[in-house]
Tab-separated table of C-alpha atoms in Angstrom:
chain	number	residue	atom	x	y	z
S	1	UNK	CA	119.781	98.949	157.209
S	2	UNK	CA	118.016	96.068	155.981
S	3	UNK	CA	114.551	98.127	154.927
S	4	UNK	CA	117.650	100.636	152.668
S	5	UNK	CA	119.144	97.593	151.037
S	6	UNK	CA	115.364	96.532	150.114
S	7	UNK	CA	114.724	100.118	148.712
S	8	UNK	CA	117.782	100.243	147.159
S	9	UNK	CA	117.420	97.449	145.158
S	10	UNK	CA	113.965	98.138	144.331
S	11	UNK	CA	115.260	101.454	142.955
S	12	UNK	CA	117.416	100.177	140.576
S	13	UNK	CA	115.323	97.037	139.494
S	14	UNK	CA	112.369	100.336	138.397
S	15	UNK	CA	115.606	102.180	136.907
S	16	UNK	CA	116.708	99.475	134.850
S	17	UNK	CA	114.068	97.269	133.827
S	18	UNK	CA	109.932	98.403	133.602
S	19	UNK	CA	109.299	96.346	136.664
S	20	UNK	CA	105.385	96.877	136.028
S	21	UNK	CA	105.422	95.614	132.645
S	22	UNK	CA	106.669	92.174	134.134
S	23	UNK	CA	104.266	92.246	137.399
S	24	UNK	CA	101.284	92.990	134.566
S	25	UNK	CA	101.914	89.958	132.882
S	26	UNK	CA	102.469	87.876	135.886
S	27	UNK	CA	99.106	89.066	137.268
S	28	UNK	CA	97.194	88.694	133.857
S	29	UNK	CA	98.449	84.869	133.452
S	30	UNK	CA	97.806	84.049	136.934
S	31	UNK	CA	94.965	85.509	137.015
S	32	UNK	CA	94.053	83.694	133.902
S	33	UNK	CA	94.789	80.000	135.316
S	34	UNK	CA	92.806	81.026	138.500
S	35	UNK	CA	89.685	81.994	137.678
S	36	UNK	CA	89.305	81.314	133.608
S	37	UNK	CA	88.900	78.148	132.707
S	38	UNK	CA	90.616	76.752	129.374
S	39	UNK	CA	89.457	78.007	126.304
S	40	UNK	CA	88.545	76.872	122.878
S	41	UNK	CA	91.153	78.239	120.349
S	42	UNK	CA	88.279	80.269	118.438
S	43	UNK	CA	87.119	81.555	121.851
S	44	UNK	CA	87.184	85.150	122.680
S	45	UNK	CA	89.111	86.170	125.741
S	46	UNK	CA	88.551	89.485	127.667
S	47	UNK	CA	91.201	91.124	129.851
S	48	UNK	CA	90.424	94.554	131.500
S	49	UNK	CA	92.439	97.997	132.669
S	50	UNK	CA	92.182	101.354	133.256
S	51	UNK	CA	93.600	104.337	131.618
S	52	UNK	CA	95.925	106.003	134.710
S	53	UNK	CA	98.039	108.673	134.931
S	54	UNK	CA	100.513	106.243	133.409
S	55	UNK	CA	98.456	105.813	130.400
S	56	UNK	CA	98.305	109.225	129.106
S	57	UNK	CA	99.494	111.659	126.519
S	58	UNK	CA	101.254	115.283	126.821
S	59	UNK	CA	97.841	116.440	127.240
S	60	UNK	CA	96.875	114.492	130.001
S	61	UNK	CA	93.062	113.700	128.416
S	62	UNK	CA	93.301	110.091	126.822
S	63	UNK	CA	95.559	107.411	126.800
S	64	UNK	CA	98.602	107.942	124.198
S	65	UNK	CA	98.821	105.548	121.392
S	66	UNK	CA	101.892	102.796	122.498
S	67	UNK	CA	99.721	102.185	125.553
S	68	UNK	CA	97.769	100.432	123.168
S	69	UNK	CA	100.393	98.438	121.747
S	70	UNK	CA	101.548	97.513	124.948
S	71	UNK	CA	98.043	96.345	126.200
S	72	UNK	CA	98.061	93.885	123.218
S	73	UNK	CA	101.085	92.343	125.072
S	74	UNK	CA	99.072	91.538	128.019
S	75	UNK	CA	96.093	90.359	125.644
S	76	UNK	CA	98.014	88.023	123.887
S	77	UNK	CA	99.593	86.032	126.995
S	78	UNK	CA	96.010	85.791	127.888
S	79	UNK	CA	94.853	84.402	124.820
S	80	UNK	CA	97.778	82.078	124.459
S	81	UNK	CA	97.896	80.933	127.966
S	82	UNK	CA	94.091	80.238	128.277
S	83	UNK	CA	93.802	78.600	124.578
S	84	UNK	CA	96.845	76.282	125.096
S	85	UNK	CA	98.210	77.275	122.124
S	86	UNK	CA	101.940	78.681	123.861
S	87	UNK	CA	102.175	75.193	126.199
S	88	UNK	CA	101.838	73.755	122.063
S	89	UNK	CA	104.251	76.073	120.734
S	90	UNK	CA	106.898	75.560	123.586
S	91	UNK	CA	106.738	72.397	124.494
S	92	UNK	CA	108.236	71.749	120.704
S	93	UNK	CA	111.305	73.929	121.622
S	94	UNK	CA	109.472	77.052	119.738
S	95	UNK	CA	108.106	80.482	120.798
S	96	UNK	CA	106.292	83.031	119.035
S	97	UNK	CA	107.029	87.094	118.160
S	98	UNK	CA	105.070	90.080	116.944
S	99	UNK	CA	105.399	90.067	113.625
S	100	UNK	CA	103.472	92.939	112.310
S	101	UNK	CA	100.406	94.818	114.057
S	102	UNK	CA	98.127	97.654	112.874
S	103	UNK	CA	96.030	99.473	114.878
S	104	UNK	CA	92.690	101.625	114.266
S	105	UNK	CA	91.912	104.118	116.640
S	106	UNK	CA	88.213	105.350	116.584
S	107	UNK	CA	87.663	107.252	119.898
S	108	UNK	CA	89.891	108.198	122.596
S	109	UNK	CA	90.477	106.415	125.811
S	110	UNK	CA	90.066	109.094	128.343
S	111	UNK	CA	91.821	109.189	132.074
S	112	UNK	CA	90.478	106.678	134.541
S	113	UNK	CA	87.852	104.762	132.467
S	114	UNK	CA	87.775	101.437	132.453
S	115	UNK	CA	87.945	99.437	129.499
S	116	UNK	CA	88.362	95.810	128.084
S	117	UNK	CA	90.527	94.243	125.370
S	118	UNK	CA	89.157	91.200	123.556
S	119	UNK	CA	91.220	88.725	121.595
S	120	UNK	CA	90.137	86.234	119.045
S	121	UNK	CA	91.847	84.007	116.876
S	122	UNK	CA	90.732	84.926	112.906
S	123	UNK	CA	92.984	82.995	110.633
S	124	UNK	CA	96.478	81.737	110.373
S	125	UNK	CA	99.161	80.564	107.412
S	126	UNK	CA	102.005	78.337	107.720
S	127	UNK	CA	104.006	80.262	110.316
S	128	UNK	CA	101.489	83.131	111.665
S	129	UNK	CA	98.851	83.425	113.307
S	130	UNK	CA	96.339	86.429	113.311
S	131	UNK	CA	94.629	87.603	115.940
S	132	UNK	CA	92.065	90.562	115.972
S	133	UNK	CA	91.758	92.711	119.201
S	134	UNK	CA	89.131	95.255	120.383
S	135	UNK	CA	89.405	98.011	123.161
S	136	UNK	CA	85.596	98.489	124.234
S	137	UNK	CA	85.119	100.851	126.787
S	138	UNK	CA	83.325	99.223	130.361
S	139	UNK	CA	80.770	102.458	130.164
S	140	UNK	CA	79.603	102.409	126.987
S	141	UNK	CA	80.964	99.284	125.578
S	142	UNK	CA	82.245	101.059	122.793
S	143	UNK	CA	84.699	100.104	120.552
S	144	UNK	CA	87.209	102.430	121.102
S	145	UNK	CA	90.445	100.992	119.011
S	146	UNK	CA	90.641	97.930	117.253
S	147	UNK	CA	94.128	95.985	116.441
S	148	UNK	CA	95.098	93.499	114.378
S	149	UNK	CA	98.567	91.177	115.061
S	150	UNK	CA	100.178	89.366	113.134
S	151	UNK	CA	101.790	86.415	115.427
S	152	UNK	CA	105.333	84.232	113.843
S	153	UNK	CA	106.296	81.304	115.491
S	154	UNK	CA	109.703	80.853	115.884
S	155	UNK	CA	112.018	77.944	115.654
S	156	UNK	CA	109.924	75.316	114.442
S	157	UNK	CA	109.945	73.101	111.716
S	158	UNK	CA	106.425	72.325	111.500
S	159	UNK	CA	103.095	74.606	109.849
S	160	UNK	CA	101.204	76.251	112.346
S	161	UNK	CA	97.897	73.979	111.441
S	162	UNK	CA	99.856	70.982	112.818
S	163	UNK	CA	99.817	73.092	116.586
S	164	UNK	CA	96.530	73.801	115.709
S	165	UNK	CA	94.958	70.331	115.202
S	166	UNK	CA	97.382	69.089	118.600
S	167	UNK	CA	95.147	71.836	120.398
S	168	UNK	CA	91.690	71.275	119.240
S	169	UNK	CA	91.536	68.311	116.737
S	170	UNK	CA	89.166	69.524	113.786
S	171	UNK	CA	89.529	73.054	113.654
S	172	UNK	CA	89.145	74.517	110.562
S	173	UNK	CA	90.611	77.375	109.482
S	174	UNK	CA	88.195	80.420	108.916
S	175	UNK	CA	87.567	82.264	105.705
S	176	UNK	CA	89.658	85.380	105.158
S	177	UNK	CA	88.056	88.798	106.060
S	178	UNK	CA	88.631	91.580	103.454
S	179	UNK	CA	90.391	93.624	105.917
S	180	UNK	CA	93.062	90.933	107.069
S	181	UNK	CA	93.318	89.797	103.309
S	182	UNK	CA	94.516	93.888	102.481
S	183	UNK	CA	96.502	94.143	105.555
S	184	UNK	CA	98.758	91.144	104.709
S	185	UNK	CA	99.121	92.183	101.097
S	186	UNK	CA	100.200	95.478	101.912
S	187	UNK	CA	102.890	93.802	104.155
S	188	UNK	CA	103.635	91.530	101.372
S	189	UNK	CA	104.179	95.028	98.666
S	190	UNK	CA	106.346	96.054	102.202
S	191	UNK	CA	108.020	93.188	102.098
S	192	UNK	CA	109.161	93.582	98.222
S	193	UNK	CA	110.158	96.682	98.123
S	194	UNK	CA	112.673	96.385	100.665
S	195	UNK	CA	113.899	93.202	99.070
S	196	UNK	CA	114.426	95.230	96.098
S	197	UNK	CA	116.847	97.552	97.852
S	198	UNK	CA	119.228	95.027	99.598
């Protein structure tokens, strides 16, 4: 009776809610505090996975495209967690939201390789933060996709360089890369033109 009430409830916890979404990110954050130790804020963290039969597309070849986005979840917990940055943000009363991302997908990810996805910091403004992410295959280390997020912090009063300097006192901001600089003025042309119609 006991084991059906167990199975039963595990049955509707996978029907309702994506149960392994929320174990992932538990694992990836404990597994971060255990065996990583704290990072710099311009340090590059690495988390790794595995295309599975979960992963893929119609075709059953290579891992379908919101896999990716969804890996970037996991990524940026990592980052966040291991860089200090989310104790920062939180411990103010704030949190932090996707804001934007754009991926770039150069070569497949087929079924059951291995790969990693680093995460770096690369520049922020008064309320984002950007972070730049790479998919390199374990194999090969290839770079199979590379994303770029754009991070908002949320309910805060203060610019994101104030977190920044409570983190690691002296960081500088780094120069803009042409890519990021394009990226955030086509979100800013975005951002107009749907001003325009409300």
């Amino acid at each position: 009776m006991v084991c059906a009430c167990v199975l039963a409830i595990a049955l509707a916890l996978y029907v309702l809610f994506d149960v392994n979404y929320f174990l992932r990110i538990g694992f990836t954050i404990g597994m971060g505090r255990l065996f990583h130790k704290k990072r710099k804020i311009f340090d590059t963290t690495t988390i790794y996975g595995i295309c599975t039969t979960q992963d893929v597309d119609l075709v059953f070849r290579h891992m379908n495209n919101a896999r990716y986005l969804r890996e970037l979840d996991f990524a940026r917990f990592h980052y966040y967690d291991t860089s200090g940055i989310f104790a920062a943000v939180s411990k103010r009363g704030g949190g932090a939201v996707q804001g934007a991302s754009s991926t770039r997908y150069r070569r497949a990810i087929p079924i059951f390789m291995p790969y990693k996805v680093t995460t770096k910091l690369i520049y922020w403004e008064d309320k984002h933060f950007y972070l730049e992410h790479q998919f390199i295959s374990v194999t090969d280390n290839f770079v199979r996709a590379v994303g770029l997020s754009k991070q908002t912090v949320t309910g805060l009063d203060i610019p994101v360089s104030e977190i920044i300097a409570e983190v690691e006192p002296g960081a500088q901001r780094p120069e803009i890369e042409k890519d990021l600089q394009l990226w955030i003025s086509s979100m800013e042309e975005s951002s107009q033109k749907y001003r325009k119609r409300d």
